[in-house]
């Protein structure tokens, strides 16, 4: 199929404006995820007594809606993307509230909600939507300094983070807080406020340490490995060691036999054992490439809203990757965080596809709008 | 672009800080890469390769002890000698010193190993502590020891079939050892204490003293009666615990060579045998339980019983009408077949299913065989199966079923782990009425006082028993000259505490048996001797009548005169 430059259709204009290199990297990540799921998930499936390829088949199944979301969202223009995000945010926040009330308690937390046969983790969809809306609110203030967009943004962040704390989901709370802080930084708050926010964050962690027992035990375990159960992290370390440079080869790993979360939070360790250092470095490079490419695009973006949204969205993606891999190589304390596109999980996969679709949409080359100064656009609205 | 206040949308005030975010990410990704390299490359540089144990093997393997705490299996640390050839300064000196202290080291091979460019070479696996100390004192640079775990069985062959053994990696591959790794993994884990890297011992139901008596007596019987093989089982009648289980020929689990002959298998469990007339006990219990026969019933055994083209005959035919107790004590095939035919094939099958003879008996020891049953169960099968022809079971399973007929009707799955009475009560299934069980005990006792099992009567211990002599199937046909003889009984019979099964494979007629080779002449006297020795060990109180005292006195005199009884 040849697409003509003169074609102004939806598909043609998408094809000539989308960042194809970034899209390829994302698709490569998705494909690696399927391959790795095939290696990492069968022992876990066998342990819990379902078909060996249960998780693999599910992951394949989730791939179709994820691709659909990725491509469809990447075709939106910034305004449509904002609207899609707005409704997604409203619905997923509502679902998060519902999950607190009606959701099943899994491992002591109310993060999930069952809608018919579908099991959703609404916070995964709320994340990218929240970042987009917060970016819009902040960017609005850049253009109209008299609008209190930043106050709305803070209120929204308070609601979202508050819900995450109540669930409780310590990992996501940290992730969203750090992302919001990064967005404020890009938005341009003064360094004084940055310092204040950092101290607020530290205080938050301390409060969490004092009041939430499982957070305290996790931090304790990280600081004093002898004290508690560091089984998963120890096994992960052993797995990387076993793998060496070239890996034991697909199926040669032992860690996945005993790691409870070999298919989700500790997939990276399985990659390390079976495919070795080289594959791990390649995977890190791929994540790094995506992050750097999007940040570069954002810094060149002329419009505040897409720039800030791209920065925030890629921060979510990058932080999640850094935290997950950091935990796997025992640089960070253990916390439940999925590796984007690689770990098992339908909500996480589709949520990430939504985020990447938004990034691709905001990153598309648009005609540079140069309007005469003055209150021209005020007159329009 | 985008000068503030100029035309178009203003740039974000902090847009340049995106570079800062980028630097942060770059630093994080770099740290991860560095840690990855540190984790994968550094530990694998130099040094002896660490033994790559599978993660599960880190829990200590529990010792195994018998019911009284006697150690049956344990892990010991044995030193193994290795060298880092690069660090050896003088190879000649090292070779000379080592071979002088460990004579079985081959000097040539040793020199070759020390001369290679690898950083690691095994010199000798599994040495004695004395050897290790001697080598330590030599102070040769570049050699060292690693402790390896070795499973040892201090009692040697004595409970080999029950314990099983482990492979080179300390993973159980037979017997209770396999159970500890497989289905019993939860039980094993409950014994372990990961914090102290120790484990409580696994207690099994075997009594090693009983085991010793069984092995001794069966061994003697095999020699005396020139049998091919033999075995014995002692079962606690109330709890189903296997107190003793011996199958000869056996093996030594300490041997590394486990190239077994088929006879060395656990014949009490992994083989199926026709138990012969022992099965008649089941038929009798069935008839009493269905109410088709009582002790007063009579059956015609004057002529062979003809069914179709087949005729069922008696071994010692009395050729007259027999009472039920006579059928039992004379082990009449015709009488038993007629009793079973009254019940009919359907109810016969239902009863056999109820006592579990249609299913494979599963215990902790995994080597078990499924019963071998006739393909179609008709009238003829009922008649022959009534006296044990045409279907074969594991001997242990036979013993468990007979135990249920004698202990008040409770069928309890045997176990090799300790079990208390309350647990056993919970597991028990009532398969026959207590009244039926009472009649069965009477018949068993009668068979010892007056029937085919007279020689099993250990004085004072009130033995009850049933004998069996089955023709062996050789090349697909019943052989007249090769037999499996067996005895199954219980003591003290009025309230049985232990059930004993003795089996001998193809015992030969000898002068001392007056040319006879049926059960009464070999399996039964062996059972008598076994009970005489194990009953005191197991705390069964003898009750001696004046008659018994006289008999004991006579035996003592005979012993003093230099010729033992029998």
Tab-separated table of N, CA and C in Angstrom, chain B residues 441-514:
chain	number	residue	atom	x	y	z
B	441	UNK	N	-12.660	-64.194	64.217
B	441	UNK	CA	-11.595	-64.424	65.202
B	441	UNK	C	-11.679	-65.842	65.751
B	442	UNK	N	-12.924	-66.284	65.975
B	442	UNK	CA	-13.131	-67.635	66.481
B	442	UNK	C	-12.563	-68.660	65.493
B	443	UNK	N	-12.905	-68.467	64.218
B	443	UNK	CA	-12.443	-69.410	63.190
B	443	UNK	C	-10.916	-69.398	63.077
B	444	UNK	N	-10.329	-68.192	63.145
B	444	UNK	CA	-8.870	-68.084	63.020
B	444	UNK	C	-8.206	-68.842	64.173
B	445	UNK	N	-8.765	-68.679	65.366
B	445	UNK	CA	-8.173	-69.353	66.529
B	445	UNK	C	-8.330	-70.873	66.376
B	446	UNK	N	-9.514	-71.268	65.926
B	446	UNK	CA	-9.783	-72.700	65.736
B	446	UNK	C	-8.792	-73.313	64.755
B	447	UNK	N	-8.463	-72.526	63.726
B	447	UNK	CA	-7.548	-73.035	62.694
B	447	UNK	C	-6.139	-73.238	63.258
B	448	UNK	N	-5.804	-72.512	64.307
B	448	UNK	CA	-4.485	-72.688	64.919
B	448	UNK	C	-4.518	-73.845	65.920
B	449	UNK	N	-5.634	-73.949	66.654
B	449	UNK	CA	-5.664	-75.029	67.639
B	449	UNK	C	-5.918	-76.382	66.981
B	450	UNK	N	-6.693	-76.391	65.879
B	450	UNK	CA	-7.041	-77.692	65.317
B	450	UNK	C	-6.775	-77.814	63.818
B	451	UNK	N	-6.511	-76.715	63.146
B	451	UNK	CA	-6.475	-76.768	61.692
B	451	UNK	C	-5.076	-76.776	61.109
B	452	UNK	N	-4.927	-76.110	59.978
B	452	UNK	CA	-3.672	-76.172	59.219
B	452	UNK	C	-2.574	-75.299	59.797
B	453	UNK	N	-2.893	-74.442	60.772
B	453	UNK	CA	-1.894	-73.476	61.250
B	453	UNK	C	-1.405	-73.811	62.653
B	454	UNK	N	-1.449	-75.093	63.010
B	454	UNK	CA	-1.084	-75.485	64.381
B	454	UNK	C	0.322	-75.050	64.772
B	455	UNK	N	1.242	-75.126	63.848
B	455	UNK	CA	2.633	-74.814	64.196
B	455	UNK	C	2.901	-73.328	64.430
B	456	UNK	N	1.889	-72.488	64.244
B	456	UNK	CA	2.088	-71.062	64.489
B	456	UNK	C	1.774	-70.696	65.929
B	457	UNK	N	1.339	-71.671	66.729
B	457	UNK	CA	0.825	-71.354	68.063
B	457	UNK	C	1.946	-71.048	69.027
B	458	UNK	N	2.390	-69.803	69.044
B	458	UNK	CA	3.395	-69.386	70.016
B	458	UNK	C	2.757	-69.477	71.394
B	459	UNK	N	3.377	-70.233	72.258
B	459	UNK	CA	2.732	-70.578	73.519
B	459	UNK	C	2.425	-69.322	74.330
B	460	UNK	N	1.166	-69.222	74.734
B	460	UNK	CA	0.758	-68.128	75.602
B	460	UNK	C	0.267	-66.898	74.871
B	461	UNK	N	0.509	-66.794	73.567
B	461	UNK	CA	0.160	-65.548	72.859
B	461	UNK	C	-1.123	-65.652	72.054
B	462	UNK	N	-1.870	-66.750	72.198
B	462	UNK	CA	-3.214	-66.908	71.590
B	462	UNK	C	-3.227	-66.468	70.115
B	463	UNK	N	-2.516	-67.199	69.300
B	463	UNK	CA	-2.418	-66.849	67.880
B	463	UNK	C	-3.639	-67.367	67.136
B	464	UNK	N	-4.150	-66.585	66.202
B	464	UNK	CA	-5.163	-67.067	65.281
B	464	UNK	C	-4.625	-66.867	63.877
B	465	UNK	N	-4.900	-67.809	62.960
B	465	UNK	CA	-4.316	-67.621	61.637
B	465	UNK	C	-4.954	-68.466	60.555
B	466	UNK	N	-4.613	-68.089	59.336
B	466	UNK	CA	-5.085	-68.835	58.168
B	466	UNK	C	-3.873	-69.079	57.278
B	467	UNK	N	-3.823	-70.256	56.685
B	467	UNK	CA	-2.693	-70.591	55.813
B	467	UNK	C	-3.107	-70.444	54.359
B	468	UNK	N	-2.112	-70.342	53.518
B	468	UNK	CA	-2.403	-70.306	52.092
B	468	UNK	C	-1.289	-70.968	51.317
B	469	UNK	N	-1.636	-71.790	50.352
B	469	UNK	CA	-0.637	-72.372	49.465
B	469	UNK	C	-1.165	-72.185	48.058
B	470	UNK	N	-0.547	-71.270	47.326
B	470	UNK	CA	-1.028	-70.998	45.965
B	470	UNK	C	-0.053	-71.616	44.978
B	471	UNK	N	-0.593	-72.159	43.901
B	471	UNK	CA	0.294	-72.650	42.860
B	471	UNK	C	0.804	-71.444	42.096
B	472	UNK	N	2.120	-71.437	41.847
B	472	UNK	CA	2.671	-70.300	41.110
B	472	UNK	C	2.322	-70.404	39.637
B	473	UNK	N	2.146	-69.275	39.025
B	473	UNK	CA	1.901	-69.269	37.587
B	473	UNK	C	3.262	-69.203	36.900
B	474	UNK	N	3.609	-70.231	36.182
B	474	UNK	CA	4.887	-70.241	35.473
B	474	UNK	C	4.614	-70.418	33.987
B	475	UNK	N	5.087	-69.480	33.197
B	475	UNK	CA	4.805	-69.444	31.757
B	475	UNK	C	3.306	-69.500	31.477
B	476	UNK	N	2.535	-68.791	32.268
B	476	UNK	CA	1.116	-68.682	31.982
B	476	UNK	C	0.283	-69.860	32.448
B	477	UNK	N	0.887	-70.831	33.134
B	477	UNK	CA	0.090	-71.967	33.603
B	477	UNK	C	0.335	-72.170	35.091
B	478	UNK	N	-0.680	-72.673	35.780
B	478	UNK	CA	-0.480	-73.006	37.184
B	478	UNK	C	0.445	-74.205	37.262
B	479	UNK	N	1.473	-74.092	38.083
B	479	UNK	CA	2.432	-75.195	38.197
B	479	UNK	C	2.110	-76.007	39.440
B	480	UNK	N	2.201	-77.311	39.325
B	480	UNK	CA	1.902	-78.188	40.470
B	480	UNK	C	3.066	-78.188	41.469
B	481	UNK	N	4.284	-77.905	40.979
B	481	UNK	CA	5.463	-78.092	41.831
B	481	UNK	C	6.067	-76.812	42.365
B	482	UNK	N	5.528	-75.669	41.958
B	482	UNK	CA	6.058	-74.409	42.471
B	482	UNK	C	4.942	-73.657	43.167
B	483	UNK	N	5.233	-73.210	44.391
B	483	UNK	CA	4.153	-72.644	45.210
B	483	UNK	C	4.569	-71.339	45.857
B	484	UNK	N	3.552	-70.564	46.226
B	484	UNK	CA	3.737	-69.446	47.145
B	484	UNK	C	3.018	-69.880	48.407
B	485	UNK	N	3.745	-69.985	49.512
B	485	UNK	CA	3.048	-70.366	50.736
B	485	UNK	C	2.965	-69.136	51.630
B	486	UNK	N	1.867	-69.062	52.367
B	486	UNK	CA	1.698	-67.880	53.202
B	486	UNK	C	0.946	-68.223	54.470
B	487	UNK	N	1.139	-67.344	55.436
B	487	UNK	CA	0.380	-67.428	56.685
B	487	UNK	C	-0.042	-66.011	57.013
B	488	UNK	N	-1.313	-65.871	57.440
B	488	UNK	CA	-1.701	-64.565	57.930
B	488	UNK	C	-2.465	-64.770	59.221
B	489	UNK	N	-2.097	-64.042	60.235
B	489	UNK	CA	-2.742	-64.259	61.512
B	489	UNK	C	-2.659	-63.041	62.381
B	490	UNK	N	-3.197	-63.173	63.573
B	490	UNK	CA	-3.203	-62.056	64.490
B	490	UNK	C	-3.009	-62.581	65.901
B	491	UNK	N	-2.470	-61.740	66.770
B	491	UNK	CA	-2.329	-62.111	68.176
B	491	UNK	C	-2.467	-60.875	69.038
B	492	UNK	N	-2.914	-60.952	70.259
B	492	UNK	CA	-3.697	-62.065	70.818
B	492	UNK	C	-5.076	-62.056	70.161
B	493	UNK	N	-5.581	-63.205	69.790
B	493	UNK	CA	-6.722	-63.268	68.879
B	493	UNK	C	-8.009	-62.717	69.493
B	494	UNK	N	-8.151	-62.739	70.822
B	494	UNK	CA	-9.437	-62.290	71.394
B	494	UNK	C	-9.604	-60.775	71.216
B	495	UNK	N	-8.503	-60.037	71.163
B	495	UNK	CA	-8.567	-58.586	70.873
B	495	UNK	C	-7.297	-58.252	70.127
B	496	UNK	N	-7.263	-58.539	68.823
B	496	UNK	CA	-5.980	-58.535	68.101
B	496	UNK	C	-5.261	-57.184	68.179
B	497	UNK	N	-3.972	-57.229	68.495
B	497	UNK	CA	-3.189	-55.999	68.485
B	497	UNK	C	-2.282	-55.949	67.261
B	498	UNK	N	-1.810	-57.095	66.826
B	498	UNK	CA	-0.916	-57.107	65.674
B	498	UNK	C	-1.348	-58.179	64.678
B	499	UNK	N	-1.204	-57.846	63.408
B	499	UNK	CA	-1.497	-58.787	62.332
B	499	UNK	C	-0.166	-59.119	61.667
B	500	UNK	N	0.073	-60.399	61.445
B	500	UNK	CA	1.345	-60.838	60.880
B	500	UNK	C	1.096	-61.573	59.567
B	501	UNK	N	1.861	-61.222	58.552
B	501	UNK	CA	1.789	-61.944	57.277
B	501	UNK	C	3.180	-62.481	56.976
B	502	UNK	N	3.242	-63.771	56.635
B	502	UNK	CA	4.511	-64.393	56.244
B	502	UNK	C	4.326	-64.981	54.850
B	503	UNK	N	5.278	-64.755	53.956
B	503	UNK	CA	5.182	-65.368	52.623
B	503	UNK	C	6.520	-65.980	52.258
B	504	UNK	N	6.464	-67.153	51.639
B	504	UNK	CA	7.685	-67.767	51.127
B	504	UNK	C	7.461	-68.108	49.659
B	505	UNK	N	8.424	-67.785	48.844
B	505	UNK	CA	8.309	-68.019	47.403
B	505	UNK	C	9.006	-69.326	47.059
B	506	UNK	N	8.218	-70.287	46.656
B	506	UNK	CA	8.708	-71.584	46.179
B	506	UNK	C	9.593	-72.318	47.199
B	507	UNK	N	9.090	-72.570	48.407
B	507	UNK	CA	9.844	-73.398	49.346
B	507	UNK	C	9.831	-74.857	48.865
B	508	UNK	N	10.912	-75.567	49.144
B	508	UNK	CA	11.040	-76.953	48.655
B	508	UNK	C	10.737	-77.944	49.788
B	509	UNK	N	10.274	-79.120	49.424
B	509	UNK	CA	10.116	-80.156	50.441
B	509	UNK	C	11.497	-80.552	50.970
B	510	UNK	N	11.630	-80.742	52.280
B	510	UNK	CA	12.908	-81.146	52.846
B	510	UNK	C	12.647	-82.329	53.783
B	511	UNK	N	13.685	-83.029	54.171
B	511	UNK	CA	13.488	-84.170	55.082
B	511	UNK	C	12.778	-83.736	56.364
B	512	UNK	N	13.101	-82.541	56.869
B	512	UNK	CA	12.488	-82.127	58.129
B	512	UNK	C	10.997	-81.844	57.971
B	513	UNK	N	10.560	-81.629	56.731
B	513	UNK	CA	9.121	-81.410	56.530
B	513	UNK	C	8.443	-82.666	56.014
B	514	UNK	N	9.133	-83.747	56.103
B	514	UNK	CA	8.588	-85.037	55.653
B	514	UNK	C	8.122	-84.968	54.212
